[in-house]
PDB file of C-alpha atoms and ligand atoms in Angstrom:
ATOM      1  CA  UNK A   1     -17.582  -5.866   8.289  1.00 35.00           C
ATOM      2  CA  UNK A   2     -14.071  -4.511   7.963  1.00 39.00           C
ATOM      3  CA  UNK A   3     -11.498  -5.768  10.399  1.00 41.00           C
ATOM      4  CA  UNK A   4     -10.578  -3.099  12.943  1.00 42.00           C
ATOM      5  CA  UNK A   5      -7.822  -2.362  15.420  1.00 40.00           C
ATOM      6  CA  UNK A   6      -6.840  -6.002  15.814  1.00 39.00           C
ATOM      7  CA  UNK A   7      -3.190  -5.092  16.360  1.00 42.00           C
ATOM      8  CA  UNK A   8      -3.746  -3.271  19.634  1.00 41.00           C
ATOM      9  CA  UNK A   9      -2.014  -6.065  21.515  1.00 46.00           C
ATOM     10  CA  UNK A  10       1.069  -4.898  23.363  1.00 51.00           C
ATOM     11  CA  UNK A  11       4.472  -6.515  23.270  1.00 51.00           C
ATOM     12  CA  UNK A  12       7.411  -6.722  20.935  1.00 46.00           C
ATOM     13  CA  UNK A  13       6.691  -5.238  17.535  1.00 55.00           C
ATOM     14  CA  UNK A  14       7.840  -7.202  14.514  1.00 91.00           C
ATOM     15  CA  UNK A  15       6.452  -6.499  11.086  1.00 96.00           C
ATOM     16  CA  UNK A  16       3.858  -3.715  10.989  1.00 98.00           C
ATOM     17  CA  UNK A  17       0.385  -4.882  10.063  1.00 98.00           C
ATOM     18  CA  UNK A  18      -0.453  -1.443   8.772  1.00 98.00           C
ATOM     19  CA  UNK A  19       2.272   0.729   7.258  1.00 98.00           C
ATOM     20  CA  UNK A  20       1.362   4.306   6.331  1.00 99.00           C
ATOM     21  CA  UNK A  21       3.603   6.658   4.386  1.00 99.00           C
ATOM     22  CA  UNK A  22       3.665  10.429   3.925  1.00 99.00           C
ATOM     23  CA  UNK A  23       5.530  10.571   0.627  1.00 98.00           C
ATOM     24  CA  UNK A  24       7.098  14.019   0.925  1.00 98.00           C
ATOM     25  CA  UNK A  25       9.971  15.831  -0.764  1.00 98.00           C
ATOM     26  CA  UNK A  26       9.215  15.524  -4.482  1.00 98.00           C
ATOM     27  CA  UNK A  27       9.351  19.286  -5.041  1.00 98.00           C
ATOM     28  CA  UNK A  28      12.667  19.714  -3.217  1.00 98.00           C
ATOM     29  CA  UNK A  29      14.129  16.751  -5.112  1.00 98.00           C
ATOM     30  CA  UNK A  30      13.302  18.431  -8.429  1.00 98.00           C
ATOM     31  CA  UNK A  31      14.348  21.914  -7.336  1.00 98.00           C
ATOM     32  CA  UNK A  32      17.732  20.592  -6.196  1.00 98.00           C
ATOM     33  CA  UNK A  33      18.237  19.473  -9.814  1.00 98.00           C
ATOM     34  CA  UNK A  34      17.038  22.744 -11.308  1.00 98.00           C
ATOM     35  CA  UNK A  35      13.902  21.028 -12.586  1.00 98.00           C
ATOM     36  CA  UNK A  36      10.194  21.804 -12.408  1.00 97.00           C
ATOM     37  CA  UNK A  37       8.408  20.429  -9.316  1.00 97.00           C
ATOM     38  CA  UNK A  38       6.325  18.106 -11.473  1.00 97.00           C
ATOM     39  CA  UNK A  39       9.514  16.270 -12.493  1.00 98.00           C
ATOM     40  CA  UNK A  40       9.856  15.379  -8.828  1.00 98.00           C
ATOM     41  CA  UNK A  41       6.331  13.978  -8.765  1.00 98.00           C
ATOM     42  CA  UNK A  42       7.107  11.908 -11.857  1.00 97.00           C
ATOM     43  CA  UNK A  43      10.293  10.596 -10.246  1.00 98.00           C
ATOM     44  CA  UNK A  44       8.300   9.836  -7.088  1.00 98.00           C
ATOM     45  CA  UNK A  45       6.079   7.433  -9.028  1.00 96.00           C
ATOM     46  CA  UNK A  46       8.986   4.966  -9.291  1.00 94.00           C
ATOM     47  CA  UNK A  47       9.452   4.991  -5.527  1.00 97.00           C
ATOM     48  CA  UNK A  48       5.728   4.245  -5.157  1.00 98.00           C
ATOM     49  CA  UNK A  49       6.129   1.110  -7.266  1.00 97.00           C
ATOM     50  CA  UNK A  50       9.189   0.079  -5.230  1.00 97.00           C
ATOM     51  CA  UNK A  51       7.466   0.377  -1.851  1.00 98.00           C
ATOM     52  CA  UNK A  52       4.307  -1.423  -3.000  1.00 98.00           C
ATOM     53  CA  UNK A  53       6.288  -4.378  -4.338  1.00 98.00           C
ATOM     54  CA  UNK A  54       8.545  -4.480  -1.274  1.00 97.00           C
ATOM     55  CA  UNK A  55       5.614  -4.321   1.151  1.00 98.00           C
ATOM     56  CA  UNK A  56       3.844  -7.104  -0.734  1.00 97.00           C
ATOM     57  CA  UNK A  57       6.963  -9.294  -0.800  1.00 96.00           C
ATOM     58  CA  UNK A  58       7.571  -8.812   2.917  1.00 96.00           C
ATOM     59  CA  UNK A  59       3.993  -9.691   3.784  1.00 96.00           C
ATOM     60  CA  UNK A  60       2.774  -6.356   5.149  1.00 97.00           C
ATOM     61  CA  UNK A  61      -1.034  -6.701   4.985  1.00 98.00           C
ATOM     62  CA  UNK A  62      -2.021  -3.017   4.706  1.00 98.00           C
ATOM     63  CA  UNK A  63      -0.134  -0.161   3.050  1.00 98.00           C
ATOM     64  CA  UNK A  64      -1.586   3.359   3.021  1.00 99.00           C
ATOM     65  CA  UNK A  65       0.100   5.996   0.853  1.00 99.00           C
ATOM     66  CA  UNK A  66      -0.587   9.738   1.081  1.00 98.00           C
ATOM     67  CA  UNK A  67      -0.718  10.916  -2.526  1.00 98.00           C
ATOM     68  CA  UNK A  68      -2.741  14.155  -2.395  1.00 98.00           C
ATOM     69  CA  UNK A  69      -4.103  15.917   0.658  1.00 98.00           C
ATOM     70  CA  UNK A  70      -7.298  17.920   0.972  1.00 98.00           C
ATOM     71  CA  UNK A  71      -4.972  20.917   1.490  1.00 98.00           C
ATOM     72  CA  UNK A  72      -2.907  20.297  -1.654  1.00 98.00           C
ATOM     73  CA  UNK A  73      -5.640  22.022  -3.758  1.00 98.00           C
ATOM     74  CA  UNK A  74      -4.030  25.261  -2.534  1.00 98.00           C
ATOM     75  CA  UNK A  75      -1.003  24.620  -4.769  1.00 98.00           C
ATOM     76  CA  UNK A  76      -0.651  26.338  -8.157  1.00 97.00           C
ATOM     77  CA  UNK A  77      -3.331  25.099 -10.568  1.00 98.00           C
ATOM     78  CA  UNK A  78      -0.710  23.787 -13.000  1.00 97.00           C
ATOM     79  CA  UNK A  79       0.857  21.581 -10.307  1.00 98.00           C
ATOM     80  CA  UNK A  80      -2.554  20.326  -9.139  1.00 98.00           C
ATOM     81  CA  UNK A  81      -3.655  19.343 -12.637  1.00 97.00           C
ATOM     82  CA  UNK A  82      -0.313  17.711 -13.418  1.00 97.00           C
ATOM     83  CA  UNK A  83      -0.577  15.695 -10.185  1.00 98.00           C
ATOM     84  CA  UNK A  84      -4.134  14.610 -10.994  1.00 98.00           C
ATOM     85  CA  UNK A  85      -3.081  13.513 -14.470  1.00 98.00           C
ATOM     86  CA  UNK A  86      -0.131  11.624 -13.064  1.00 98.00           C
ATOM     87  CA  UNK A  87      -2.341   9.834 -10.524  1.00 98.00           C
ATOM     88  CA  UNK A  88      -4.827   8.752 -13.186  1.00 98.00           C
ATOM     89  CA  UNK A  89      -2.093   7.570 -15.523  1.00 97.00           C
ATOM     90  CA  UNK A  90      -0.221   5.692 -12.811  1.00 98.00           C
ATOM     91  CA  UNK A  91      -3.401   3.908 -11.674  1.00 98.00           C
ATOM     92  CA  UNK A  92      -4.370   2.885 -15.208  1.00 98.00           C
ATOM     93  CA  UNK A  93      -0.834   1.812 -16.067  1.00 97.00           C
ATOM     94  CA  UNK A  94      -0.185  -0.320 -12.979  1.00 97.00           C
ATOM     95  CA  UNK A  95      -3.553  -1.865 -12.208  1.00 98.00           C
ATOM     96  CA  UNK A  96      -2.854  -5.103 -14.105  1.00 98.00           C
ATOM     97  CA  UNK A  97       0.501  -5.615 -12.440  1.00 98.00           C
ATOM     98  CA  UNK A  98      -0.903  -4.920  -8.961  1.00 98.00           C
ATOM     99  CA  UNK A  99      -3.861  -7.180  -9.686  1.00 98.00           C
ATOM    100  CA  UNK A 100      -1.438  -9.978 -10.643  1.00 98.00           C
ATOM    101  CA  UNK A 101       0.142  -9.607  -7.163  1.00 98.00           C
ATOM    102  CA  UNK A 102      -3.293 -10.129  -5.597  1.00 98.00           C
ATOM    103  CA  UNK A 103      -3.380  -6.546  -4.235  1.00 98.00           C
ATOM    104  CA  UNK A 104      -6.687  -4.883  -3.405  1.00 98.00           C
ATOM    105  CA  UNK A 105      -6.585  -1.181  -4.291  1.00 98.00           C
ATOM    106  CA  UNK A 106      -8.775   1.325  -2.445  1.00 98.00           C
ATOM    107  CA  UNK A 107      -8.770   5.060  -2.977  1.00 98.00           C
ATOM    108  CA  UNK A 108      -9.386   6.778   0.338  1.00 98.00           C
ATOM    109  CA  UNK A 109     -10.527  10.381   0.550  1.00 98.00           C
ATOM    110  CA  UNK A 110     -13.333  12.443  -0.944  1.00 98.00           C
ATOM    111  CA  UNK A 111     -13.259  11.198  -4.539  1.00 98.00           C
ATOM    112  CA  UNK A 112     -16.414  13.156  -5.424  1.00 98.00           C
ATOM    113  CA  UNK A 113     -14.269  16.288  -5.896  1.00 97.00           C
ATOM    114  CA  UNK A 114     -12.049  14.597  -8.504  1.00 98.00           C
ATOM    115  CA  UNK A 115     -12.552  14.857 -12.261  1.00 98.00           C
ATOM    116  CA  UNK A 116     -15.105  12.478 -13.840  1.00 98.00           C
ATOM    117  CA  UNK A 117     -12.281  10.804 -15.805  1.00 97.00           C
ATOM    118  CA  UNK A 118     -10.242  10.141 -12.664  1.00 98.00           C
ATOM    119  CA  UNK A 119     -13.362   8.942 -10.842  1.00 98.00           C
ATOM    120  CA  UNK A 120     -14.008   6.471 -13.668  1.00 98.00           C
ATOM    121  CA  UNK A 121     -10.437   5.159 -13.514  1.00 98.00           C
ATOM    122  CA  UNK A 122     -10.729   4.795  -9.726  1.00 98.00           C
ATOM    123  CA  UNK A 123     -14.006   2.873 -10.027  1.00 98.00           C
ATOM    124  CA  UNK A 124     -12.453   0.503 -12.603  1.00 98.00           C
ATOM    125  CA  UNK A 125      -9.311  -0.097 -10.559  1.00 98.00           C
ATOM    126  CA  UNK A 126     -11.273  -0.740  -7.361  1.00 98.00           C
ATOM    127  CA  UNK A 127     -13.754  -3.051  -9.093  1.00 98.00           C
ATOM    128  CA  UNK A 128     -11.010  -5.061 -10.759  1.00 98.00           C
ATOM    129  CA  UNK A 129      -9.023  -5.642  -7.550  1.00 98.00           C
ATOM    130  CA  UNK A 130     -11.801  -5.786  -4.940  1.00 98.00           C
ATOM    131  CA  UNK A 131     -11.564  -9.557  -4.365  1.00 98.00           C
ATOM    132  CA  UNK A 132      -7.786  -9.616  -3.929  1.00 98.00           C
ATOM    133  CA  UNK A 133      -6.610 -10.717  -0.514  1.00 98.00           C
ATOM    134  CA  UNK A 134      -2.821 -10.717  -0.195  1.00 98.00           C
ATOM    135  CA  UNK A 135      -2.477  -7.012   0.561  1.00 98.00           C
ATOM    136  CA  UNK A 136      -4.672  -3.920   0.792  1.00 98.00           C
ATOM    137  CA  UNK A 137      -3.222  -0.818  -0.802  1.00 98.00           C
ATOM    138  CA  UNK A 138      -4.977   2.384   0.260  1.00 99.00           C
ATOM    139  CA  UNK A 139      -4.090   5.396  -1.851  1.00 98.00           C
ATOM    140  CA  UNK A 140      -5.105   8.640  -0.156  1.00 98.00           C
ATOM    141  CA  UNK A 141      -6.303  11.168  -2.731  1.00 98.00           C
ATOM    142  CA  UNK A 142      -8.091  14.336  -1.630  1.00 98.00           C
ATOM    143  CA  UNK A 143      -7.656  12.904   1.836  1.00 98.00           C
ATOM    144  CA  UNK A 144      -7.639  14.890   5.060  1.00 98.00           C
ATOM    145  CA  UNK A 145      -8.065  13.335   8.490  1.00 98.00           C
ATOM    146  CA  UNK A 146     -10.413  16.088   9.677  1.00 98.00           C
ATOM    147  CA  UNK A 147     -12.509  15.645   6.540  1.00 97.00           C
ATOM    148  CA  UNK A 148     -12.553  11.892   7.171  1.00 98.00           C
ATOM    149  CA  UNK A 149     -13.534  12.316  10.823  1.00 98.00           C
ATOM    150  CA  UNK A 150     -16.218  14.849   9.945  1.00 98.00           C
ATOM    151  CA  UNK A 151     -17.862  12.524   7.419  1.00 97.00           C
ATOM    152  CA  UNK A 152     -17.559   9.614   9.867  1.00 98.00           C
ATOM    153  CA  UNK A 153     -19.253  11.605  12.640  1.00 98.00           C
ATOM    154  CA  UNK A 154     -22.052  12.628  10.255  1.00 98.00           C
ATOM    155  CA  UNK A 155     -22.536   8.993   9.288  1.00 98.00           C
ATOM    156  CA  UNK A 156     -22.660   7.869  12.923  1.00 98.00           C
ATOM    157  CA  UNK A 157     -24.968  10.745  13.919  1.00 98.00           C
ATOM    158  CA  UNK A 158     -27.346   9.788  11.079  1.00 98.00           C
ATOM    159  CA  UNK A 159     -27.503   6.226  12.443  1.00 98.00           C
ATOM    160  CA  UNK A 160     -28.363   7.559  15.898  1.00 98.00           C
ATOM    161  CA  UNK A 161     -31.024   9.919  14.535  1.00 98.00           C
ATOM    162  CA  UNK A 162     -32.543   7.093  12.476  1.00 98.00           C
ATOM    163  CA  UNK A 163     -32.695   4.932  15.601  1.00 98.00           C
ATOM    164  CA  UNK A 164     -30.342   2.284  14.197  1.00 98.00           C
ATOM    165  CA  UNK A 165     -27.652   2.990  16.798  1.00 98.00           C
ATOM    166  CA  UNK A 166     -28.141   3.704  20.487  1.00 98.00           C
ATOM    167  CA  UNK A 167     -26.042   6.560  21.838  1.00 97.00           C
ATOM    168  CA  UNK A 168     -24.780   4.337  24.680  1.00 97.00           C
ATOM    169  CA  UNK A 169     -23.494   1.808  22.111  1.00 97.00           C
ATOM    170  CA  UNK A 170     -21.395   4.429  20.321  1.00 98.00           C
ATOM    171  CA  UNK A 171     -17.731   3.706  21.067  1.00 97.00           C
ATOM    172  CA  UNK A 172     -14.270   4.051  19.479  1.00 97.00           C
ATOM    173  CA  UNK A 173     -14.889   1.012  17.276  1.00 98.00           C
ATOM    174  CA  UNK A 174     -18.046   2.635  15.868  1.00 98.00           C
ATOM    175  CA  UNK A 175     -15.964   5.628  14.833  1.00 98.00           C
ATOM    176  CA  UNK A 176     -13.095   3.539  13.410  1.00 98.00           C
ATOM    177  CA  UNK A 177     -15.552   1.588  11.289  1.00 98.00           C
ATOM    178  CA  UNK A 178     -17.015   4.769   9.816  1.00 98.00           C
ATOM    179  CA  UNK A 179     -13.609   6.044   8.650  1.00 98.00           C
ATOM    180  CA  UNK A 180     -12.220   5.594   5.125  1.00 98.00           C
ATOM    181  CA  UNK A 181      -9.348   3.701   6.781  1.00 98.00           C
ATOM    182  CA  UNK A 182     -10.678   1.675   9.716  1.00 98.00           C
ATOM    183  CA  UNK A 183      -7.422   0.046  10.828  1.00 98.00           C
ATOM    184  CA  UNK A 184      -4.943   1.570  13.284  1.00 98.00           C
ATOM    185  CA  UNK A 185      -1.507   2.405  11.915  1.00 98.00           C
ATOM    186  CA  UNK A 186       1.475   0.511  13.352  1.00 98.00           C
ATOM    187  CA  UNK A 187       4.288   2.321  11.578  1.00 98.00           C
ATOM    188  CA  UNK A 188       4.141   5.778  10.007  1.00 98.00           C
ATOM    189  CA  UNK A 189       6.998   6.774   7.718  1.00 98.00           C
ATOM    190  CA  UNK A 190       7.441  10.388   6.626  1.00 99.00           C
ATOM    191  CA  UNK A 191      10.133  11.164   4.088  1.00 98.00           C
ATOM    192  CA  UNK A 192      11.528  14.636   3.462  1.00 98.00           C
ATOM    193  CA  UNK A 193      12.518  15.264   7.070  1.00 98.00           C
ATOM    194  CA  UNK A 194       9.475  17.161   8.387  1.00 98.00           C
ATOM    195  CA  UNK A 195       8.221  16.199  11.852  1.00 98.00           C
ATOM    196  CA  UNK A 196       4.502  16.727  11.303  1.00 98.00           C
ATOM    197  CA  UNK A 197       1.382  14.772  10.385  1.00 98.00           C
ATOM    198  CA  UNK A 198      -0.095  17.183   7.805  1.00 98.00           C
ATOM    199  CA  UNK A 199      -3.660  16.006   8.530  1.00 98.00           C
ATOM    200  CA  UNK A 200      -2.902  12.334   7.800  1.00 98.00           C
ATOM    201  CA  UNK A 201      -4.669   9.500   9.677  1.00 99.00           C
ATOM    202  CA  UNK A 202      -4.945  11.452  12.956  1.00 98.00           C
ATOM    203  CA  UNK A 203      -7.281   8.926  14.592  1.00 98.00           C
ATOM    204  CA  UNK A 204      -5.520   5.833  13.253  1.00 98.00           C
ATOM    205  CA  UNK A 205      -2.054   7.017  14.335  1.00 98.00           C
ATOM    206  CA  UNK A 206      -3.028   7.149  18.040  1.00 98.00           C
ATOM    207  CA  UNK A 207      -0.324   4.547  18.859  1.00 97.00           C
ATOM    208  CA  UNK A 208       1.718   4.538  15.655  1.00 98.00           C
ATOM    209  CA  UNK A 209       5.484   4.339  15.803  1.00 98.00           C
ATOM    210  CA  UNK A 210       6.875   7.239  13.775  1.00 98.00           C
ATOM    211  CA  UNK A 211       9.918   7.098  11.502  1.00 98.00           C
ATOM    212  CA  UNK A 212      10.997  10.369   9.924  1.00 98.00           C
ATOM    213  CA  UNK A 213      13.438   9.912   7.075  1.00 98.00           C
ATOM    214  CA  UNK A 214      15.664  12.639   5.646  1.00 98.00           C
ATOM    215  CA  UNK A 215      15.464  10.901   2.267  1.00 98.00           C
ATOM    216  CA  UNK A 216      13.372  12.801  -0.297  1.00 98.00           C
ATOM    217  CA  UNK A 217      10.543  10.628  -1.630  1.00 98.00           C
ATOM    218  CA  UNK A 218      11.958  10.018  -5.175  1.00 98.00           C
ATOM    219  CA  UNK A 219      15.133   8.632  -3.532  1.00 98.00           C
ATOM    220  CA  UNK A 220      13.221   6.274  -1.233  1.00 98.00           C
ATOM    221  CA  UNK A 221      14.292   2.677  -1.860  1.00 98.00           C
ATOM    222  CA  UNK A 222      14.266  -0.790  -0.315  1.00 97.00           C
ATOM    223  CA  UNK A 223      17.317  -0.015   1.821  1.00 97.00           C
ATOM    224  CA  UNK A 224      15.500   2.904   3.463  1.00 98.00           C
ATOM    225  CA  UNK A 225      12.377   0.777   3.938  1.00 98.00           C
ATOM    226  CA  UNK A 226      14.534  -1.844   5.631  1.00 97.00           C
ATOM    227  CA  UNK A 227      15.917   0.827   8.001  1.00 98.00           C
ATOM    228  CA  UNK A 228      12.371   1.922   8.862  1.00 98.00           C
ATOM    229  CA  UNK A 229      11.251  -1.660   9.477  1.00 97.00           C
ATOM    230  CA  UNK A 230      14.306  -2.331  11.644  1.00 97.00           C
ATOM    231  CA  UNK A 231      13.519   0.799  13.647  1.00 97.00           C
ATOM    232  CA  UNK A 232       9.975  -0.491  14.095  1.00 97.00           C
ATOM    233  CA  UNK A 233      11.079  -3.996  15.092  1.00 96.00           C
ATOM    234  CA  UNK A 234      13.239  -2.460  17.819  1.00 95.00           C
ATOM    235  CA  UNK A 235      10.380  -0.541  19.444  1.00 94.00           C
ATOM    236  CA  UNK A 236       8.645  -1.672  22.583  1.00 93.00           C
ATOM    237  CA  UNK A 237       4.959  -0.898  22.103  1.00 92.00           C
ATOM    238  CA  UNK A 238       3.574  -0.306  25.569  1.00 93.00           C
ATOM    239  CA  UNK A 239       0.087   1.116  24.880  1.00 94.00           C
ATOM    240  CA  UNK A 240       0.136   2.852  28.242  1.00 94.00           C
ATOM    241  CA  UNK A 241       1.560  -0.011  30.273  1.00 92.00           C
ATOM    242  CA  UNK A 242       5.005  -0.365  31.847  1.00 95.00           C
ATOM    243  CA  UNK A 243       7.929  -2.410  30.513  1.00 94.00           C
ATOM    244  CA  UNK A 244       7.696  -4.640  33.581  1.00 94.00           C
ATOM    245  CA  UNK A 245       4.082  -5.461  32.816  1.00 92.00           C
ATOM    246  CA  UNK A 246       4.971  -6.389  29.246  1.00 91.00           C
ATOM    247  CA  UNK A 247       7.789  -8.667  30.418  1.00 90.00           C
ATOM    248  CA  UNK A 248       5.316 -10.849  32.334  1.00 85.00           C
TER     249      UNK A 248
HETATM  250  C1  IPE B 301       4.958  15.399  -1.772  1.00 86.52           C
HETATM  251  O1  IPE B 301       6.002  16.152  -2.227  1.00 86.52           O
HETATM  252  C2  IPE B 301       3.935  15.132  -2.843  1.00 86.52           C
HETATM  253  C3  IPE B 301       2.664  15.842  -2.656  1.00 86.52           C
HETATM  254  C4  IPE B 301       2.357  16.590  -1.652  1.00 86.52           C
HETATM  255  C5  IPE B 301       1.679  15.676  -3.689  1.00 86.52           C
HETATM  256  P1  IPE B 301       5.971  17.755  -2.189  1.00 86.52           P
HETATM  257  O2  IPE B 301       5.455  18.231  -3.491  1.00 86.52           O
HETATM  258  O3  IPE B 301       5.249  18.232  -1.004  1.00 86.52           O
HETATM  259  O4  IPE B 301       7.512  18.067  -2.073  1.00 86.52           O
HETATM  260  P2  IPE B 301       8.203  19.211  -1.204  1.00 86.52           P
HETATM  261  O5  IPE B 301       7.765  19.000   0.215  1.00 86.52           O
HETATM  262  O6  IPE B 301       7.716  20.511  -1.741  1.00 86.52           O
HETATM  263  O7  IPE B 301       9.656  18.977  -1.394  1.00 86.52           O
HETATM  264  C1  IPE B 302       1.720  15.991   2.828  1.00 86.52           C
HETATM  265  O1  IPE B 302       2.763  16.700   2.277  1.00 86.52           O
HETATM  266  C2  IPE B 302       0.786  15.510   1.757  1.00 86.52           C
HETATM  267  C3  IPE B 302       1.297  14.454   0.890  1.00 86.52           C
HETATM  268  C4  IPE B 302       2.451  13.877   0.986  1.00 86.52           C
HETATM  269  C5  IPE B 302       0.391  14.034  -0.144  1.00 86.52           C
HETATM  270  P1  IPE B 302       2.734  18.294   2.137  1.00 86.52           P
HETATM  271  O2  IPE B 302       4.005  18.676   1.494  1.00 86.52           O
HETATM  272  O3  IPE B 302       1.489  18.730   1.471  1.00 86.52           O
HETATM  273  O4  IPE B 302       2.679  18.743   3.647  1.00 86.52           O
HETATM  274  P2  IPE B 302       3.009  20.169   4.289  1.00 86.52           P
HETATM  275  O5  IPE B 302       2.216  21.182   3.524  1.00 86.52           O
HETATM  276  O6  IPE B 302       4.486  20.400   4.139  1.00 86.52           O
HETATM  277  O7  IPE B 302       2.604  20.037   5.716  1.00 86.52           O
HETATM  278 MG1   MG B 303       5.856  18.661   0.894  1.00 86.52          MG
END
């Protein structure tokens, strides 16, 4: 059984157990340089490598990266196919390195809509790294929180209908466990300056601390990660209680 919601203990926040990132601003980064948007996505791949290595070094157990949303299919077909190619290439190219760091890679989202080639790469990458324990890296591809919640509710409803789950036993943990990403998010970083969730981890972000960075994703580096982690460490996570209660 996957470990769930274990970090819902109030008090001073230190290092996030689960860091989630909306990697936004690739297009603007490229456009500011008079380049095609896809150049921004290519440049963003370097920042992905930086944050994975930094998170692993700092001992963050779970990192979830938003790579392609269920709404991103609405983009021009050329951009969508370039992004899909880039994702497949990046996975194939970096799997050995990530495996050597003892990182478990999971692709979260509806992978059934992806090309057979990309699905094969995903299956290989997940199989190769599935026993790794030092960090879990979730890469969200064709991910949407409403899609995730809908499939989770169908799964839970099927258990009830089949008589394997009693309705009175259905609780928040049941739902968390049926999600692609069962663990609550501690710190959510969004680059590119937008203050919105864009259908990312709606359930899991119930008590997430949120850090919005003006930095465009391709410019994201260790210094900016450090600022986000310092912001997080300075938060008092109250989970509905008062400061006085926490001080006891
Ligand atoms: C984020 O960058 C990457 C994806 C959504 C795939 P954008 O492509 O959204 O960049 P902006 O927001 O247009 O600058
Ligand atoms: C969110 O960014 C999705 C990813 C980073 C993969 P978008 O650029 O798609 O979000 P909106 O459309 O500005 O809300
Ligand atoms: Mg964007």
